[in-house]
GROMACS .gro file of C-alpha atoms in nm:
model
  412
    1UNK     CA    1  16.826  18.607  -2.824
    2UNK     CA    2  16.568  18.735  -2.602
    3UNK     CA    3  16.629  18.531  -2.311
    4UNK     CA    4  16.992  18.603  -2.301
    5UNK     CA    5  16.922  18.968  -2.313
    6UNK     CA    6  16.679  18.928  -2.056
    7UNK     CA    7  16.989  18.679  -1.814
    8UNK     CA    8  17.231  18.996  -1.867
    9UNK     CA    9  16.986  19.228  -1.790
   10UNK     CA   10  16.905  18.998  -1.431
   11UNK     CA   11  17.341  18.990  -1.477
   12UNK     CA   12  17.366  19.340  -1.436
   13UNK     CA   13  17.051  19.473  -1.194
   14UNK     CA   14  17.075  19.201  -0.947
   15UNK     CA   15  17.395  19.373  -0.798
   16UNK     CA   16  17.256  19.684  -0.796
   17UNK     CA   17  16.918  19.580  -0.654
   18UNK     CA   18  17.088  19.390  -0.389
   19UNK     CA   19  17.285  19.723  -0.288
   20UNK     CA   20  16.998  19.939  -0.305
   21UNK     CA   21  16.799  19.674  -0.039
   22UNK     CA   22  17.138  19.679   0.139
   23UNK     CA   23  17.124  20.060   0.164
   24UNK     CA   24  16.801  20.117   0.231
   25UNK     CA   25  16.804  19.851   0.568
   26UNK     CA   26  17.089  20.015   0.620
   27UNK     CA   27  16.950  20.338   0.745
   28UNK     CA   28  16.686  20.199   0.978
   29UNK     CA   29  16.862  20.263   1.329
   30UNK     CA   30  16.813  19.881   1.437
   31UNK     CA   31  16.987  19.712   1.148
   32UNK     CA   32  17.234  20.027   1.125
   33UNK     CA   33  17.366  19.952   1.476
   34UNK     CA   34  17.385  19.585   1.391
   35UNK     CA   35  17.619  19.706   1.091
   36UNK     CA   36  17.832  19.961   1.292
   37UNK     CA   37  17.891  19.808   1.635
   38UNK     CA   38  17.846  19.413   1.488
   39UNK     CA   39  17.798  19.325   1.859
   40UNK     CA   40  17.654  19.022   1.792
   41UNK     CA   41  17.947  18.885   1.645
   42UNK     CA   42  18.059  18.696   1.972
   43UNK     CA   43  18.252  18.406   2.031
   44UNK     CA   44  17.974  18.207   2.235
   45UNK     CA   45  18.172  17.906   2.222
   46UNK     CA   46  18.452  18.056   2.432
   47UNK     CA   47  18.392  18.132   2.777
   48UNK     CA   48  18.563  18.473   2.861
   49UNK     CA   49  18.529  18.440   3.243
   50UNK     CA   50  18.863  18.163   3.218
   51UNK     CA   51  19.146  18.414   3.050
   52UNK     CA   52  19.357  18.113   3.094
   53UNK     CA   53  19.228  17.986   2.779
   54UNK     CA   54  19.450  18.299   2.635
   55UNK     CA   55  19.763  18.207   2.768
   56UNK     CA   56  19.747  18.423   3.095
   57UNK     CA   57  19.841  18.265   3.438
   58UNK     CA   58  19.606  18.178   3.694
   59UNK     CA   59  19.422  18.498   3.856
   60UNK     CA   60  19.666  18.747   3.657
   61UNK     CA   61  19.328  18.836   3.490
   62UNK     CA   62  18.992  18.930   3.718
   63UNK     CA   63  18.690  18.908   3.530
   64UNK     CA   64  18.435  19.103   3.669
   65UNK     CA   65  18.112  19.301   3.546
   66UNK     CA   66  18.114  19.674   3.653
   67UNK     CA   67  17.754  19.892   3.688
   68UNK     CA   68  17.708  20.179   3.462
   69UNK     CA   69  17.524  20.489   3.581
   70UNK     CA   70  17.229  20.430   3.364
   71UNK     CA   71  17.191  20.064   3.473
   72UNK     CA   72  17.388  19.842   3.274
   73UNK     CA   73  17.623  19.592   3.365
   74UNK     CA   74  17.954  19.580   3.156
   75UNK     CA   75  18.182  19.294   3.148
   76UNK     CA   76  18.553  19.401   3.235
   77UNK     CA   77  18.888  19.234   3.256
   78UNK     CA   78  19.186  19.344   3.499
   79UNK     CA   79  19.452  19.211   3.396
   80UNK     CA   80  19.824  19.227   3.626
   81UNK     CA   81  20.127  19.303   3.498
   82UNK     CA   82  20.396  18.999   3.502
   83UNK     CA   83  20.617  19.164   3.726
   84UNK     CA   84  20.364  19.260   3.984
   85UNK     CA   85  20.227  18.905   3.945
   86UNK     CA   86  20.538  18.741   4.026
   87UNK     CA   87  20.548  18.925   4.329
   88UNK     CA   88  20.211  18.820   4.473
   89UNK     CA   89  20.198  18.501   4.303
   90UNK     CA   90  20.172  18.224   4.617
   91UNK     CA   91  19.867  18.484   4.703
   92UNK     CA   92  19.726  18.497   4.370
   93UNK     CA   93  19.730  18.125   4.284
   94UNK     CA   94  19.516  18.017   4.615
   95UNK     CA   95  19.187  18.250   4.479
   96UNK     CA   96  18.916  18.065   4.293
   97UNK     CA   97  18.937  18.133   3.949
   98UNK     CA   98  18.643  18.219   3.669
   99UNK     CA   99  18.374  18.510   3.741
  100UNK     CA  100  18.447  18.715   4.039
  101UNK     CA  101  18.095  18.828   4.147
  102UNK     CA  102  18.240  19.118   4.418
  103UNK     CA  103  18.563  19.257   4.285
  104UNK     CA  104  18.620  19.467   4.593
  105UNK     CA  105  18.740  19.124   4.732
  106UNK     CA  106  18.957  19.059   4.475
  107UNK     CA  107  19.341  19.024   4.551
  108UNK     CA  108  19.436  19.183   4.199
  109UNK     CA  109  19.208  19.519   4.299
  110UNK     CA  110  19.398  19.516   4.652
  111UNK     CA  111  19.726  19.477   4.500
  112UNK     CA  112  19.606  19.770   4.212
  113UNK     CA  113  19.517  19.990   4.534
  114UNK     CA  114  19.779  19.946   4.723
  115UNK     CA  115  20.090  20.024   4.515
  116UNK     CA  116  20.144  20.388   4.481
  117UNK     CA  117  20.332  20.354   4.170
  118UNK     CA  118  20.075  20.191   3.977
  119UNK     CA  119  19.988  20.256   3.602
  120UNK     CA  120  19.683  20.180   3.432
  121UNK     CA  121  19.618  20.157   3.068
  122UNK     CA  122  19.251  20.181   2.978
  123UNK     CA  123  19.194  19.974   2.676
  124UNK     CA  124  18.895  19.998   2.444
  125UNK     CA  125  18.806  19.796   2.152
  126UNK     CA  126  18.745  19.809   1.852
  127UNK     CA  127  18.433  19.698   1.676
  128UNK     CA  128  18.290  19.249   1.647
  129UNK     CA  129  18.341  19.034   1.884
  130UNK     CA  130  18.483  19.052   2.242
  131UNK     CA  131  18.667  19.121   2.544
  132UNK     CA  132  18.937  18.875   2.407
  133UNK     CA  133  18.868  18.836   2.011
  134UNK     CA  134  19.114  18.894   1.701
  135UNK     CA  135  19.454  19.076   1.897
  136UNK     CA  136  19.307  19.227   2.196
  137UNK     CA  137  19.420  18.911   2.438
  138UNK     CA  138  19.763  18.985   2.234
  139UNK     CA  139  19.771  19.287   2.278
  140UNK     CA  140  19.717  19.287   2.692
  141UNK     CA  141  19.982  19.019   2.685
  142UNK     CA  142  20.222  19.256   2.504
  143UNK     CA  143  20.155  19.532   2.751
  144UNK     CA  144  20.199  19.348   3.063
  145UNK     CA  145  20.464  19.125   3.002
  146UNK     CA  146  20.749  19.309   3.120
  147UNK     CA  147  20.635  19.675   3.246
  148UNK     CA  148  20.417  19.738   3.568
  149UNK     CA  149  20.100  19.856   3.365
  150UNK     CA  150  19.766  19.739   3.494
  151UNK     CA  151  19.516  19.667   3.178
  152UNK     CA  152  19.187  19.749   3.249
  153UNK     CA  153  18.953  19.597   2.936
  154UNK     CA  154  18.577  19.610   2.930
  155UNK     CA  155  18.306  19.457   2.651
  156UNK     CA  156  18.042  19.776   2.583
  157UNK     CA  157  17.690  19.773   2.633
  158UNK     CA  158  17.557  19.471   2.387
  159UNK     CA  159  17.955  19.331   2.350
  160UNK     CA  160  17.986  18.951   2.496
  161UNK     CA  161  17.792  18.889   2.824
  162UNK     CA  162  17.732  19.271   2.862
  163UNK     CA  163  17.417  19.366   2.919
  164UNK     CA  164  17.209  19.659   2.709
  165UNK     CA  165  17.217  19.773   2.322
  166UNK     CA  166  17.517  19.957   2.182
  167UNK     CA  167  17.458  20.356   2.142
  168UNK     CA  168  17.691  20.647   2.107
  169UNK     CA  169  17.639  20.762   2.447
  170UNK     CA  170  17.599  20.431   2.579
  171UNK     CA  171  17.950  20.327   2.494
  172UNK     CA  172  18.100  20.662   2.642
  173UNK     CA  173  17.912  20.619   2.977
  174UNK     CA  174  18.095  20.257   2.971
  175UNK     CA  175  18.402  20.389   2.991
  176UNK     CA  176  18.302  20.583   3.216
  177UNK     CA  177  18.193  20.345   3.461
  178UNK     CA  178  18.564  20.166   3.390
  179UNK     CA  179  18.743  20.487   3.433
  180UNK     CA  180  18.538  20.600   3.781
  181UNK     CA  181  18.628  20.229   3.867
  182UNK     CA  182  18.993  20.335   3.811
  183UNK     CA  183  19.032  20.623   3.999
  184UNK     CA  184  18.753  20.607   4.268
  185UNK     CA  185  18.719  20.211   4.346
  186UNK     CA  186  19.115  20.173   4.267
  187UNK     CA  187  19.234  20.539   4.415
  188UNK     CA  188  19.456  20.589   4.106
  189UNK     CA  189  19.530  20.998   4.025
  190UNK     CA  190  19.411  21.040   3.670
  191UNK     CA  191  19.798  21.151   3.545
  192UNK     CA  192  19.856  20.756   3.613
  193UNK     CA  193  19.588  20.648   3.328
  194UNK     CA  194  19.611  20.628   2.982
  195UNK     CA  195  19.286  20.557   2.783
  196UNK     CA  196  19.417  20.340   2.499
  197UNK     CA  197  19.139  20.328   2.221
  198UNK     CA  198  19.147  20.088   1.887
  199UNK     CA  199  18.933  20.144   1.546
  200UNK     CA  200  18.564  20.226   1.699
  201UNK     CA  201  18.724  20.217   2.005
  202UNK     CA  202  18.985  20.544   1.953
  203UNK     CA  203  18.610  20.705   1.903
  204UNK     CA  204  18.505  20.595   2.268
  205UNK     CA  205  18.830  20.717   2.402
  206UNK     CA  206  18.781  21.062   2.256
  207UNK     CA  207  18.436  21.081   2.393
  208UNK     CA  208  18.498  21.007   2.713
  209UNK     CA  209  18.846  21.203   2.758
  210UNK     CA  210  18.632  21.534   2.585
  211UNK     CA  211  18.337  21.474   2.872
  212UNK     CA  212  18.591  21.461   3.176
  213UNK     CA  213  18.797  21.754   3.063
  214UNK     CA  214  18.449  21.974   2.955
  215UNK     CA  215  18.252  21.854   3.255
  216UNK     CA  216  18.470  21.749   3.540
  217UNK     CA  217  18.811  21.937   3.449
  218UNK     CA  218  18.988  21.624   3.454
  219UNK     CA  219  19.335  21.523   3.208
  220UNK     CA  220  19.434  21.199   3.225
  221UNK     CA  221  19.802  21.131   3.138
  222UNK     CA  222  19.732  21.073   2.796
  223UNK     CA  223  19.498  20.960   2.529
  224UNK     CA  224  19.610  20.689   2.281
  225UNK     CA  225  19.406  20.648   1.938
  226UNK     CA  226  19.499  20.400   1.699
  227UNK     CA  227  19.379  20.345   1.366
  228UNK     CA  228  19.093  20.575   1.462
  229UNK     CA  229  18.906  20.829   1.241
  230UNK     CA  230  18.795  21.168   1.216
  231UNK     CA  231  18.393  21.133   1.244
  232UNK     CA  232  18.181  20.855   1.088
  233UNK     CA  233  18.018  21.017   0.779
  234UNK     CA  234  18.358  21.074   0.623
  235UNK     CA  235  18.493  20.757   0.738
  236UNK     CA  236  18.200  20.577   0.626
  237UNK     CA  237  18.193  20.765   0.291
  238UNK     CA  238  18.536  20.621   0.200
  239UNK     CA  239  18.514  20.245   0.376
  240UNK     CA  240  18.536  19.923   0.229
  241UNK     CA  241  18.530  19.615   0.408
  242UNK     CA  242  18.908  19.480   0.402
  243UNK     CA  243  18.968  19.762   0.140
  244UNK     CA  244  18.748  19.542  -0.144
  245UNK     CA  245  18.385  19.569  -0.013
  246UNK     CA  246  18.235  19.934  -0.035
  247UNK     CA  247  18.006  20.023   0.184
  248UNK     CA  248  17.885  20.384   0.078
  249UNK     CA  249  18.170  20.476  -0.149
  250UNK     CA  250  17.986  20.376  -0.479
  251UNK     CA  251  17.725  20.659  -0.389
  252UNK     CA  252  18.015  20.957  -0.419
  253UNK     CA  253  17.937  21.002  -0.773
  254UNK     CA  254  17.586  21.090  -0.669
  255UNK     CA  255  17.650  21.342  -0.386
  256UNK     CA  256  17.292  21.415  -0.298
  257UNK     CA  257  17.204  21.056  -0.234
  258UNK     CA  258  17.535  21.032  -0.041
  259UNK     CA  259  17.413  21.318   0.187
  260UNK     CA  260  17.073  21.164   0.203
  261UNK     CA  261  17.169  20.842   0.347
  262UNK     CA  262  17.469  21.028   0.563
  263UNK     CA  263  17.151  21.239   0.718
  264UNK     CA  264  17.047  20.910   0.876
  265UNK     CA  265  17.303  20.798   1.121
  266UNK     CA  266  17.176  20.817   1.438
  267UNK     CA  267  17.542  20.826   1.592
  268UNK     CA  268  17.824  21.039   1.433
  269UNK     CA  269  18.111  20.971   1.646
  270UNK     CA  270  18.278  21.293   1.562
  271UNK     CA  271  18.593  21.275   1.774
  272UNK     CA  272  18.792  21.480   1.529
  273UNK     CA  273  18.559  21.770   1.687
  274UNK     CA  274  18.616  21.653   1.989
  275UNK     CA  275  19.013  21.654   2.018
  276UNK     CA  276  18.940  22.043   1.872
  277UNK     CA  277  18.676  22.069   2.214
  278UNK     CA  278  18.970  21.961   2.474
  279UNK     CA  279  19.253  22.181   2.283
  280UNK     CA  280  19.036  22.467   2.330
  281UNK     CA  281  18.953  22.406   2.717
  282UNK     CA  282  19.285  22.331   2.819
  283UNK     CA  283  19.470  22.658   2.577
  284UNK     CA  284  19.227  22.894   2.689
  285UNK     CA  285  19.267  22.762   3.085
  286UNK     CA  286  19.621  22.830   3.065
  287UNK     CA  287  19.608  23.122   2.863
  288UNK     CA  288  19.407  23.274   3.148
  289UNK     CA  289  19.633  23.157   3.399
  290UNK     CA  290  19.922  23.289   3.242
  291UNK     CA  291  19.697  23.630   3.210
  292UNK     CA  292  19.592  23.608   3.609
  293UNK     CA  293  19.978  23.480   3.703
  294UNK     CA  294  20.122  23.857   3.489
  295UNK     CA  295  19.875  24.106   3.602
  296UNK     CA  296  19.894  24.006   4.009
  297UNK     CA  297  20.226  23.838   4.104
  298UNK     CA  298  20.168  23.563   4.385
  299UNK     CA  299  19.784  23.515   4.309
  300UNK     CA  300  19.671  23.201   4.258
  301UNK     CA  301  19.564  23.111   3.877
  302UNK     CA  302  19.369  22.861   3.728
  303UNK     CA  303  19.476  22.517   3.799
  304UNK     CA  304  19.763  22.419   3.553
  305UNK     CA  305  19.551  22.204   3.254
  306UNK     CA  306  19.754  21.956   3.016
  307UNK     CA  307  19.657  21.765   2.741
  308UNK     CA  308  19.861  21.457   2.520
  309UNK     CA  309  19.701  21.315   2.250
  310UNK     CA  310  19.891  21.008   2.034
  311UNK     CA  311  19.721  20.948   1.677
  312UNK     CA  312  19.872  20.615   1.553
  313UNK     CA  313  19.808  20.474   1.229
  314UNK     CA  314  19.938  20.171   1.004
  315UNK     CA  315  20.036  20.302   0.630
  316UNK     CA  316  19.892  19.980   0.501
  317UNK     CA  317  19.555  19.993   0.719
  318UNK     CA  318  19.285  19.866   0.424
  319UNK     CA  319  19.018  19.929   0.687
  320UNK     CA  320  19.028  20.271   0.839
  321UNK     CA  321  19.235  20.487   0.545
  322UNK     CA  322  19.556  20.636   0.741
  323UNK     CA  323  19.401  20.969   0.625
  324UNK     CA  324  19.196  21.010   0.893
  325UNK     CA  325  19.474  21.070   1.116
  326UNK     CA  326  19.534  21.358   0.934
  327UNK     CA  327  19.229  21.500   0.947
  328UNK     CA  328  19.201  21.450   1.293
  329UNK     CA  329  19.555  21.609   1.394
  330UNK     CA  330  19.453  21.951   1.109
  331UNK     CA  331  19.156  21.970   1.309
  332UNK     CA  332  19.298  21.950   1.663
  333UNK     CA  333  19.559  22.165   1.617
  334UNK     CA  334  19.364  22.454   1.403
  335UNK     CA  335  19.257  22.640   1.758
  336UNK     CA  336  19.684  22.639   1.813
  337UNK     CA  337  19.729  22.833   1.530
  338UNK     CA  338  19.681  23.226   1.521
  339UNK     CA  339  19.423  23.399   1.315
  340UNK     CA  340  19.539  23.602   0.996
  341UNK     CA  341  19.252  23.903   1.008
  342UNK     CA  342  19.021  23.707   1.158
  343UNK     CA  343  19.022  23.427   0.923
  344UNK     CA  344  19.094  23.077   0.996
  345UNK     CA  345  19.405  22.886   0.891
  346UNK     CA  346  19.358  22.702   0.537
  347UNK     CA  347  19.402  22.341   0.472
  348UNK     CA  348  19.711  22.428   0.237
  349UNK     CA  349  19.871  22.646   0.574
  350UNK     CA  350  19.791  22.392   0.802
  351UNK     CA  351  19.942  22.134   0.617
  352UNK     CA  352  20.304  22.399   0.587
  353UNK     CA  353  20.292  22.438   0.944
  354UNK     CA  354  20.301  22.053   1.021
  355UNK     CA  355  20.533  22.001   0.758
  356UNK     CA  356  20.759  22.197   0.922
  357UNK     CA  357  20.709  21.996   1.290
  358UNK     CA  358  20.750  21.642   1.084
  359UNK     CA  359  21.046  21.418   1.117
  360UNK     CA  360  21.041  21.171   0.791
  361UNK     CA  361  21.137  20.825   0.854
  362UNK     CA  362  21.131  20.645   0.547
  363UNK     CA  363  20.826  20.535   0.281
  364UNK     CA  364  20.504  20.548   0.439
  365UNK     CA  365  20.668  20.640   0.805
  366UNK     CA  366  20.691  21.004   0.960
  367UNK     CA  367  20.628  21.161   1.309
  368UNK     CA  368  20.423  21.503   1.377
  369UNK     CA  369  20.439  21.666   1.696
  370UNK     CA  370  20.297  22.012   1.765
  371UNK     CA  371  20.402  22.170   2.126
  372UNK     CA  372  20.188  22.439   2.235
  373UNK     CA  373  20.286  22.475   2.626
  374UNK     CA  374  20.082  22.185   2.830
  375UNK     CA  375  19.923  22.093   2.451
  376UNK     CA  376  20.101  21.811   2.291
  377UNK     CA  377  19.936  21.596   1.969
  378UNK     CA  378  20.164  21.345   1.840
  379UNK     CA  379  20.095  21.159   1.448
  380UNK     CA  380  20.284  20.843   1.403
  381UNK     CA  381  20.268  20.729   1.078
  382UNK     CA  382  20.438  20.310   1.060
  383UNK     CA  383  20.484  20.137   0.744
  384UNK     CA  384  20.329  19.823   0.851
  385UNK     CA  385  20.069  19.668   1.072
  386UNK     CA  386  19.698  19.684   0.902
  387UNK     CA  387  19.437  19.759   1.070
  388UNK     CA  388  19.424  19.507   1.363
  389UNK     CA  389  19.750  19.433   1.407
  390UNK     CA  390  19.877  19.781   1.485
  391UNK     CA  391  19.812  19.762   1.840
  392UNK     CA  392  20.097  19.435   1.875
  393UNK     CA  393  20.384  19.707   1.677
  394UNK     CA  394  20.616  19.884   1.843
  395UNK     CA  395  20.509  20.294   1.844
  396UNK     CA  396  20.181  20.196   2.077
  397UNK     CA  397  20.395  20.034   2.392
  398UNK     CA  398  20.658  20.342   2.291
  399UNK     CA  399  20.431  20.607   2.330
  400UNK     CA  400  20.297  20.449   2.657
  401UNK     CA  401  20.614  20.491   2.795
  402UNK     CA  402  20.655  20.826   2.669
  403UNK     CA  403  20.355  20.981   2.808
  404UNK     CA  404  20.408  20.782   3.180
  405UNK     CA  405  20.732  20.896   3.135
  406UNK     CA  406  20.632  21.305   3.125
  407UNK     CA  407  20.345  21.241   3.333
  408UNK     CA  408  20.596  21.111   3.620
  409UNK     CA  409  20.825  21.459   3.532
  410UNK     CA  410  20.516  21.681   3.580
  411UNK     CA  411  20.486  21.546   3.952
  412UNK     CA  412  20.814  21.645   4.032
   0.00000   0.00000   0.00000
């Protein structure tokens, strides 16, 4: 009997010695960014410099690299709307196609520049391979099919024929480099860009939307984040690959280990914390305006901040739990709510307060939306559309219009 004892004994700590080896490469910064980012998961096979192999029509995508400030070169796609295409097609179809090596030449970037009505959504991606993997291609051809938004798309640091290693900051300063390529290189006003951010990427767009209304005082027309989540540690503490493989959720019986290995993430992606950040700058700015506007009539305030932030999660998302939307909308709208004697709103208040700003639409559907003058964060809860998927339903092409929609009534 002993050497079936000893094969169930091999049974049983194989698993858990394979885990452990798992876990423990795991926290080494190298392999961890492998894990996270899984930039190396890249299509080499396809060649993303012909988007024609995606169904688009000749030249209605550039592909270009763009420089970031710390030296890195980031692969980018610009892709024209259909109706804008049709328009300048004869012009369009004479270009050479494949890389273009000075965009500032391109006809797509002239027509971009040139139309003062232009809209640009900034799309970042989620997390594996690139600029066109899984539904992004999909996605851009949903989006420009039959509006006049301009998709700007780039690969981060490490992502496809990008150049560099993927970091936290790293991937914020890429989007910056795409959006000081959309408002500097193609003159748009920022109330005539949404930054549209999937998975890892809703993380990005938070990052960089936080850093441009803390550092340069700039609101873009809205931020988008789909099936994003509230900061990595409790995302990670919950995740399972395709909702079957665990990744750290075995260890939340043991909460000390749990901590121990959460200690070692060298990026945190907290962009729960960082919707609370651009509440707070934009309330208290017009709080103070509305202070400097009562106590001298006719002198000039602060300038007029807004802010519009979309949370959009699929019910049936086995990747990214739809619960993380709700942490991330208790947390942004927290500074909204008064103080009670100095003491901050509880969880149980918070969630009677949104209750009462929720519109029910069926099983596993509902819409929050919490108005605080020029603050507006919007929840969408739909029934259906996993993880990936999402993106391709019909709340995130809505909500773009929505948001161009009140940007356009602000101008007037």
């Amino acid at each position: 009997m002993r050497p079936l004892y000893r094969h169930a004994a091999w049974a049983v700590a194989a698993p858990i010695l394979t885990y452990a080896a798992f876990i423990m490469l795991g926290v080494t910064p190298f392999v961890q960014r492998h894990i996270l980012y899984a930039h190396k998961l890249y299509q080499w096979w396809q060649n993303s410099d012909l988007p024609q192999n995606w169904g688009f029509a000749r030249n209605q995508v550039t592909s270009f690299h763009l420089p970031t400030e710390d030296g890195e070169s980031i692969h980018a796609w610009h892709v024209l709307p259909l109706p804008v295409y049709r328009q300048h097609q004869e012009a369009l179809e004479i270009q050479p196609t494949g890389h273009c090596g000075d965009v500032q030449t391109s006809e797509s970037l002239r027509i971009l520049r040139e139309d003062p009505s232009a809209k640009l959504i900034l799309y970042l991606h989620g997390n594996a391979g690139h600029l066109p993997s899984v539904v992004r291609a999909p996605s851009f051809h949903m989006y420009t099919a039959t509006s006049n938004y301009h998709v700007l798309a780039i690969d981060y640091r490490g992502f496809g024929t990008s150049t560099g290693s993927p970091t936290e900051d790293g991937l914020i300063l890429d989007a910056y480099a795409a959006l000081n390529f959309a408002m500097v290189k193609a003159g748009l006003s920022p109330d005539r860009i949404i930054i549209l951010g999937h998975s890892l990427g809703s993380a990005v767009a938070a990052g960089a939307a936080e850093r441009y209304a803390r550092v340069h005082g700039i609101d873009f027309a809205g931020l988008i984040m789909v099936a994003g989540f509230s900061n990595l540690s409790d995302m990670l503490s919950g995740y399972a690959i395709g909702g079957l493989v665990p990744i750290l959720k075995p260890l939340r019986s043991y909460p000390r280990v749990l901590r121990l290995i959460l200690g070692c993430l060298v990026d945190h992606w907290e962009s729960a914390k960082r919707l609370s950040n651009m509440v707070n700058i934009v309330h208290r700015n017009n709080m103070e305006d509305d202070r400097d506007k009562n106590k001298t009539k006719g002198k000039k305030g602060n300038q007029r901040r807004h802010l519009r932030v979309s949370l959009i999660h699929a019910a049936d998302d086995n990747d990214i739990p739809c619960i993380e939307d709700d942490r991330m909308f208790a947390t942004a709208i927290a500074p909204l709510i008064p103080t009670k004697d100095g003491l901050e709103p509880t969880p149980d208040e918070i969630f009677a307060l949104k209750e009462q700003r929720t519109k029910h639409l069926g099983k596993g559907a509902f819409v929050s939306e919490w108005r605080e003058g020029d603050v507006y964060i919007r929840q969408e809860r739909f029934p259906h559309g996993g993880h990936n998927n999402i993106v391709l339903h019909p709340p995130v092409l809505l909500e773009m219009m929505r948001i161009f929609e009140e940007a356009a009534q602000r101008r007037q």
